Tab-separated table of C-alpha atoms in Angstrom:
chain	number	residue	atom	x	y	z
A	1	MET	CA	0.000	0.000	0.000
A	2	ASN	CA	1.326	3.440	-0.916
A	3	PRO	CA	1.928	5.820	2.022
A	4	PRO	CA	-0.605	8.644	2.265
A	5	SER	CA	0.337	11.915	0.637
A	6	VAL	CA	1.556	14.626	2.976
A	7	CYS	CA	0.634	17.373	0.528
A	8	SER	CA	-3.060	17.538	1.352
A	9	SER	CA	-4.020	19.786	4.236
A	10	SER	CA	-7.350	20.013	6.027
A	11	SER	CA	-9.679	22.814	5.022
A	12	SER	CA	-12.252	22.271	7.792
A	13	ASP	CA	-13.545	25.326	9.583
A	14	GLY	CA	-14.565	25.920	13.149
A	15	SER	CA	-13.123	26.989	16.416
A	16	SER	CA	-11.386	23.684	17.125
A	17	SER	CA	-9.267	23.886	13.957
A	18	ASN	CA	-8.473	27.553	14.615
A	19	THR	CA	-7.435	26.723	18.156
A	20	LYS	CA	-5.263	23.885	16.900
A	21	ALA	CA	-3.643	26.186	14.352
A	22	TRP	CA	-2.823	28.800	16.987
A	23	ILE	CA	-1.364	26.125	19.257
A	24	VAL	CA	0.847	24.865	16.422
A	25	HIS	CA	1.940	28.406	15.569
A	26	GLY	CA	2.679	29.113	19.209
A	27	ILE	CA	4.792	26.012	19.567
A	28	VAL	CA	6.758	26.783	16.396
A	29	ALA	CA	7.227	30.399	17.472
A	30	GLY	CA	8.548	29.169	20.809
A	31	VAL	CA	10.954	26.825	19.070
A	32	ALA	CA	12.136	29.658	16.803
A	33	ILE	CA	12.825	31.873	19.824
A	34	ALA	CA	14.699	29.078	21.553
A	35	VAL	CA	16.779	28.476	18.439
A	36	ALA	CA	17.596	32.167	18.102
A	37	VAL	CA	18.694	32.364	21.756
A	38	GLY	CA	20.707	29.161	21.790
A	39	ALA	CA	22.143	28.954	18.293
A	40	ARG	CA	24.994	31.381	18.910
A	41	ALA	CA	26.261	29.275	21.790
A	42	TYR	CA	25.778	26.138	19.704
A	43	LEU	CA	27.720	27.639	16.829
A	44	GLY	CA	30.545	28.686	19.097
A	45	ARG	CA	30.795	25.262	20.685
A	46	PHE	CA	30.262	22.927	17.745
A	47	GLY	CA	30.253	25.016	14.546
A	48	LYS	CA	27.693	22.694	12.908
A	49	PHE	CA	24.391	24.558	13.097
A	50	ARG	CA	22.087	23.455	10.252
A	51	SER	CA	25.004	21.549	8.712
A	52	ARG	CA	23.243	18.735	6.821
A	53	VAL	CA	21.805	20.052	3.547
A	54	VAL	CA	19.708	18.461	0.820
A	55	GLY	CA	18.752	20.115	-2.464
A	56	ILE	CA	15.356	19.250	-3.937
A	57	ILE	CA	14.280	20.157	-7.476
A	58	PRO	CA	10.463	20.084	-7.675
A	59	ALA	CA	9.192	19.354	-11.184
A	60	ARG	CA	5.664	18.913	-12.498
A	61	PHE	CA	4.494	18.295	-16.022
A	62	ALA	CA	1.125	20.051	-15.856
A	63	SER	CA	2.296	23.655	-15.541
A	64	SER	CA	-0.503	26.105	-16.310
A	65	ARG	CA	1.789	28.514	-18.175
A	66	PHE	CA	4.047	25.992	-19.910
A	67	HIS	CA	2.864	22.382	-20.168
A	68	GLY	CA	5.735	19.902	-19.928
A	69	LYS	CA	8.256	22.609	-19.088
A	70	PRO	CA	10.841	20.457	-17.240
A	71	LEU	CA	11.347	18.280	-20.326
A	72	VAL	CA	11.730	21.068	-22.877
A	73	HIS	CA	15.118	20.843	-24.589
A	74	ILE	CA	17.578	23.718	-24.279
A	75	LEU	CA	20.402	23.309	-26.764
A	76	GLY	CA	19.918	19.561	-26.836
A	77	LYS	CA	19.400	18.794	-23.141
A	78	PRO	CA	16.188	18.657	-21.084
A	79	MET	CA	15.923	21.749	-18.886
A	80	ILE	CA	15.594	19.644	-15.720
A	81	GLN	CA	18.926	17.972	-16.539
A	82	ARG	CA	20.658	21.329	-16.969
A	83	THR	CA	19.330	22.489	-13.600
A	84	TRP	CA	20.432	19.251	-11.914
A	85	GLU	CA	23.922	19.470	-13.408
A	86	ARG	CA	24.335	23.035	-12.147
A	87	ALA	CA	23.080	22.103	-8.683
A	88	LYS	CA	25.600	19.260	-8.500
A	89	LEU	CA	28.363	21.875	-8.519
A	90	ALA	CA	27.185	23.487	-5.247
A	91	ALA	CA	29.622	22.811	-2.413
A	92	THR	CA	27.051	22.987	0.412
A	93	LEU	CA	24.699	20.253	-0.843
A	94	ASP	CA	25.149	16.780	0.621
A	95	HIS	CA	22.532	15.260	-1.677
A	96	ILE	CA	20.229	16.262	-4.563
A	97	VAL	CA	16.773	14.911	-5.342
A	98	VAL	CA	14.223	15.520	-8.104
A	99	ALA	CA	10.656	15.502	-6.759
A	100	THR	CA	7.961	14.914	-9.367
A	101	ASP	CA	4.449	13.547	-9.843
A	102	ASP	CA	5.022	12.599	-13.479
A	103	GLU	CA	6.474	9.324	-14.756
A	104	LYS	CA	7.842	10.919	-17.937
A	105	ILE	CA	9.878	13.388	-15.887
A	106	ALA	CA	10.950	10.609	-13.510
A	107	ALA	CA	12.153	8.391	-16.367
A	108	CYS	CA	14.062	11.265	-17.945
A	109	CYS	CA	15.793	12.118	-14.666
A	110	ARG	CA	16.710	8.541	-13.850
A	111	GLY	CA	18.204	8.366	-17.341
A	112	PHE	CA	20.834	10.981	-16.521
A	113	GLY	CA	21.499	9.611	-13.027
A	114	ALA	CA	19.305	11.685	-10.720
A	115	HIS	CA	17.725	10.385	-7.519
A	116	VAL	CA	13.962	10.698	-8.062
A	117	ILE	CA	11.206	10.721	-5.454
A	118	MET	CA	7.620	10.437	-6.657
A	119	THR	CA	5.185	12.858	-5.047
A	120	SER	CA	1.439	13.376	-5.094
A	121	GLU	CA	-0.424	15.372	-7.730
A	122	SER	CA	-2.212	17.189	-4.885
A	123	CYS	CA	0.838	19.305	-4.001
A	124	ARG	CA	-0.260	22.918	-4.429
A	125	ASN	CA	3.200	24.397	-4.949
A	126	GLY	CA	6.892	23.606	-5.033
A	127	THR	CA	7.320	23.988	-1.284
A	128	GLU	CA	4.711	21.336	-0.549
A	129	ARG	CA	6.312	19.053	-3.127
A	130	CYS	CA	9.702	19.566	-1.457
A	131	ASN	CA	8.157	18.754	1.912
A	132	GLU	CA	6.621	15.493	0.705
A	133	ALA	CA	9.892	14.399	-0.900
A	134	PHE	CA	11.792	15.394	2.232
A	135	GLN	CA	9.530	13.247	4.422
A	136	LYS	CA	10.302	10.237	2.207
A	137	LEU	CA	14.082	10.576	2.484
A	138	GLU	CA	15.773	7.992	4.678
A	139	LYS	CA	18.526	10.337	5.858
A	140	LYS	CA	17.817	13.378	8.013
A	141	TYR	CA	18.789	16.896	6.968
A	142	ASP	CA	18.766	20.271	8.719
A	143	VAL	CA	18.291	22.457	5.638
A	144	VAL	CA	16.217	21.837	2.521
A	145	VAL	CA	17.008	23.885	-0.594
A	146	ASN	CA	14.186	24.324	-3.115
A	147	ILE	CA	15.981	24.637	-6.456
A	148	GLN	CA	13.658	25.812	-9.200
A	149	GLY	CA	13.748	23.458	-12.165
A	150	ASP	CA	13.180	26.342	-14.579
A	151	GLU	CA	16.531	28.009	-13.769
A	152	PRO	CA	18.855	25.986	-16.025
A	153	LEU	CA	21.701	28.472	-15.590
A	154	ILE	CA	21.479	28.722	-11.801
A	155	GLU	CA	24.907	29.451	-10.379
A	156	PRO	CA	26.110	27.001	-7.710
A	157	GLU	CA	27.500	29.963	-5.762
A	158	ILE	CA	23.945	31.249	-5.327
A	159	ILE	CA	22.843	27.898	-3.915
A	160	ASP	CA	25.756	28.016	-1.491
A	161	GLY	CA	24.915	31.614	-0.626
A	162	VAL	CA	21.322	30.981	0.441
A	163	VAL	CA	22.399	27.966	2.481
A	164	LYS	CA	25.093	29.923	4.310
A	165	ALA	CA	22.685	32.821	4.876
A	166	LEU	CA	20.234	30.512	6.649
A	167	GLN	CA	23.006	28.885	8.647
A	168	ALA	CA	24.127	32.342	9.829
A	169	ALA	CA	20.623	33.592	10.731
A	170	PRO	CA	19.169	31.447	13.527
A	171	ASP	CA	16.144	33.745	13.857
A	172	ALA	CA	15.137	33.017	10.228
A	173	VAL	CA	13.389	29.872	8.993
A	174	PHE	CA	13.759	30.649	5.285
A	175	SER	CA	16.339	32.231	2.998
A	176	THR	CA	16.303	33.306	-0.633
A	177	ALA	CA	18.145	35.445	-3.172
A	178	VAL	CA	17.507	38.570	-5.235
A	179	THR	CA	19.336	40.398	-7.973
A	180	SER	CA	18.964	43.743	-9.728
A	181	LEU	CA	15.739	44.172	-11.697
A	182	LYS	CA	16.045	45.165	-15.345
A	183	PRO	CA	13.858	48.172	-16.288
A	184	GLU	CA	12.174	46.186	-19.064
A	185	ASP	CA	11.005	43.614	-16.499
A	186	ALA	CA	9.481	46.174	-14.141
A	187	PHE	CA	5.867	45.499	-15.091
A	188	ASP	CA	6.187	41.827	-16.040
A	189	PRO	CA	4.068	39.814	-13.563
A	190	ASN	CA	6.242	36.757	-14.177
A	191	ARG	CA	9.200	38.631	-12.676
A	192	VAL	CA	8.635	38.764	-8.918
A	193	LYS	CA	9.931	41.812	-7.081
A	194	CYS	CA	11.131	42.044	-3.487
A	195	VAL	CA	11.794	44.674	-0.828
A	196	VAL	CA	14.018	44.084	2.209
A	197	ASP	CA	14.851	45.853	5.457
A	198	TYR	CA	18.239	47.216	6.488
A	199	ARG	CA	19.243	43.891	8.071
A	200	GLY	CA	18.555	41.898	4.925
A	201	TYR	CA	15.222	40.379	5.930
A	202	ALA	CA	12.312	40.251	3.491
A	203	ILE	CA	9.498	42.772	3.904
A	204	TYR	CA	7.348	41.852	0.897
A	205	PHE	CA	7.232	40.172	-2.512
A	206	SER	CA	4.977	41.190	-5.388
A	207	ARG	CA	4.281	40.549	-9.054
A	208	GLY	CA	3.805	44.288	-9.357
A	209	LEU	CA	6.578	46.854	-9.174
A	210	ILE	CA	7.567	47.579	-5.564
A	211	PRO	CA	8.064	50.130	-4.291
A	212	PHE	CA	5.622	51.918	-6.589
A	213	ASN	CA	5.990	55.701	-6.748
A	214	LYS	CA	3.196	58.198	-7.384
A	215	SER	CA	4.402	58.964	-10.917
A	216	GLY	CA	3.556	55.396	-11.920
A	217	LYS	CA	6.864	55.131	-13.769
A	218	VAL	CA	10.107	53.279	-13.168
A	219	ASN	CA	12.611	55.378	-11.251
A	220	PRO	CA	15.972	54.728	-12.984
A	221	GLN	CA	17.789	55.761	-9.807
A	222	PHE	CA	16.067	53.229	-7.520
A	223	PRO	CA	17.677	49.801	-6.907
A	224	TYR	CA	14.671	47.567	-7.571
A	225	LEU	CA	15.150	43.900	-6.692
A	226	LEU	CA	14.171	40.811	-8.673
A	227	HIS	CA	13.441	37.644	-6.716
A	228	LEU	CA	15.288	34.520	-7.839
A	229	GLY	CA	13.278	31.339	-7.364
A	230	ILE	CA	15.784	29.493	-5.172
A	231	GLN	CA	14.936	29.265	-1.486
A	232	SER	CA	16.063	27.255	1.517
A	233	TYR	CA	14.172	26.251	4.649
A	234	ASP	CA	14.941	25.064	8.122
A	235	SER	CA	13.729	21.455	7.903
A	236	LYS	CA	11.653	21.768	11.094
A	237	PHE	CA	9.775	24.709	9.589
A	238	LEU	CA	9.263	22.920	6.282
A	239	LYS	CA	7.379	20.158	8.087
A	240	ILE	CA	4.759	22.577	9.427
A	241	TYR	CA	4.513	24.766	6.305
A	242	PRO	CA	1.736	22.684	4.678
A	243	GLU	CA	-0.326	22.960	7.872
A	244	LEU	CA	-0.371	26.751	7.677
A	245	GLN	CA	-3.601	27.853	6.058
A	246	PRO	CA	-3.379	29.865	2.806
A	247	THR	CA	-3.167	33.584	3.515
A	248	PRO	CA	-4.833	36.543	1.753
A	249	LEU	CA	-1.660	38.058	0.310
A	250	GLN	CA	-0.374	34.664	-0.797
A	251	LEU	CA	-3.610	33.964	-2.653
A	252	GLU	CA	-3.845	37.427	-4.203
A	253	GLU	CA	-0.264	37.476	-5.491
A	254	ASP	CA	-0.036	33.697	-6.016
A	255	LEU	CA	3.344	33.688	-4.235
A	256	GLU	CA	3.918	30.910	-1.728
A	257	GLN	CA	6.639	32.760	0.195
A	258	LEU	CA	4.099	35.358	1.338
A	259	LYS	CA	2.468	32.749	3.580
A	260	VAL	CA	5.733	32.615	5.499
A	261	LEU	CA	5.812	36.380	6.046
A	262	GLU	CA	2.103	36.667	6.823
A	263	ASN	CA	2.502	34.123	9.612
A	264	GLY	CA	5.246	36.218	11.198
A	265	TYR	CA	8.317	34.175	10.305
A	266	LYS	CA	11.603	35.749	9.249
A	267	MET	CA	13.147	35.296	5.836
A	268	LYS	CA	16.788	36.146	5.132
A	269	VAL	CA	17.569	37.606	1.695
A	270	ILE	CA	20.936	37.833	-0.028
A	271	LYS	CA	21.652	39.990	-3.058
A	272	VAL	CA	23.695	38.440	-5.844
A	273	ASP	CA	25.024	39.557	-9.192
A	274	HIS	CA	23.104	37.269	-11.493
A	275	GLU	CA	21.556	37.766	-14.892
A	276	ALA	CA	18.325	35.846	-14.331
A	277	HIS	CA	17.287	33.409	-17.043
A	278	GLY	CA	14.255	31.640	-15.690
A	279	VAL	CA	11.985	29.875	-18.153
A	280	ASP	CA	8.365	30.848	-17.502
A	281	THR	CA	6.897	30.686	-21.007
A	282	PRO	CA	7.735	28.945	-24.304
A	283	GLU	CA	9.117	32.264	-25.605
A	284	ASP	CA	11.777	32.210	-22.877
A	285	VAL	CA	13.373	29.085	-24.368
A	286	GLU	CA	14.508	30.926	-27.482
A	287	LYS	CA	15.832	33.784	-25.340
A	288	ILE	CA	17.932	31.536	-23.133
A	289	GLU	CA	19.282	29.563	-26.087
A	290	SER	CA	20.354	32.797	-27.782
A	291	TYR	CA	22.029	33.904	-24.553
A	292	MET	CA	23.912	30.611	-24.305
A	293	ARG	CA	25.041	30.682	-27.924
A	294	GLU	CA	26.359	34.223	-27.568
A	295	ARG	CA	28.474	33.159	-24.594
A	296	ASN	CA	29.442	29.749	-25.990
A	297	LEU	CA	27.726	27.913	-23.135
A	298	SER	CA	27.125	24.260	-23.926
């Protein structure tokens, strides 16, 4: 008998479920506080805080914007293979897994040597798919890195950067990366924007331009930030993420990371110098292939 999916979460209403949710949130908040207080001492004594790291590449065939996207060929190789090969170069990852609900993707990935974990079709986003795959792993890990399968040119240094950022921020449960936003991408809803505070913690993410000034135009002097899809989680937080109910901002923007912020958790953000080449639509394939040809990238 197949084990039950861990993607599905209860949608029942009522005071008992609300009470249970608040109890869970309170417990997790207490754990986060304890970690923040004790992690410095732990680091000083052992130097191994959040040391075991697994990278998971969630991949689904039935993408609403680009059906079969993980298997699309980019200069002769499936995109999911290019992402996996780049992730293998990251120094901080102890293991890499592809998490998918599709047998065609699974067969392709096994063909080039990837470890594949089958997940349920009921996963609502990449984070839930990562969580289900993580629960099925035999080994235990402290940090889970969600590596977007549609970033075939992801730099391994960025993967290492988000991992180290989470390891160095015991008060955060999540870390991610941003880069400079190109003016032509300012009003593209497929390019997610981010604003951060002075300490490098996320304030908000949006598909719209943020901040948005009263002129309604891009300010060429302002350092707008583009969110890169990669993100890492404390494994204890990842386990409770699916139990958090969807939040208004998350649903309105269709951005899963907003559920983290709306529930009061901290998210560390690093800025990197990276020319983003995510593949969101079929038109992006031609763009990335042209980019690779110009730079003689095989």
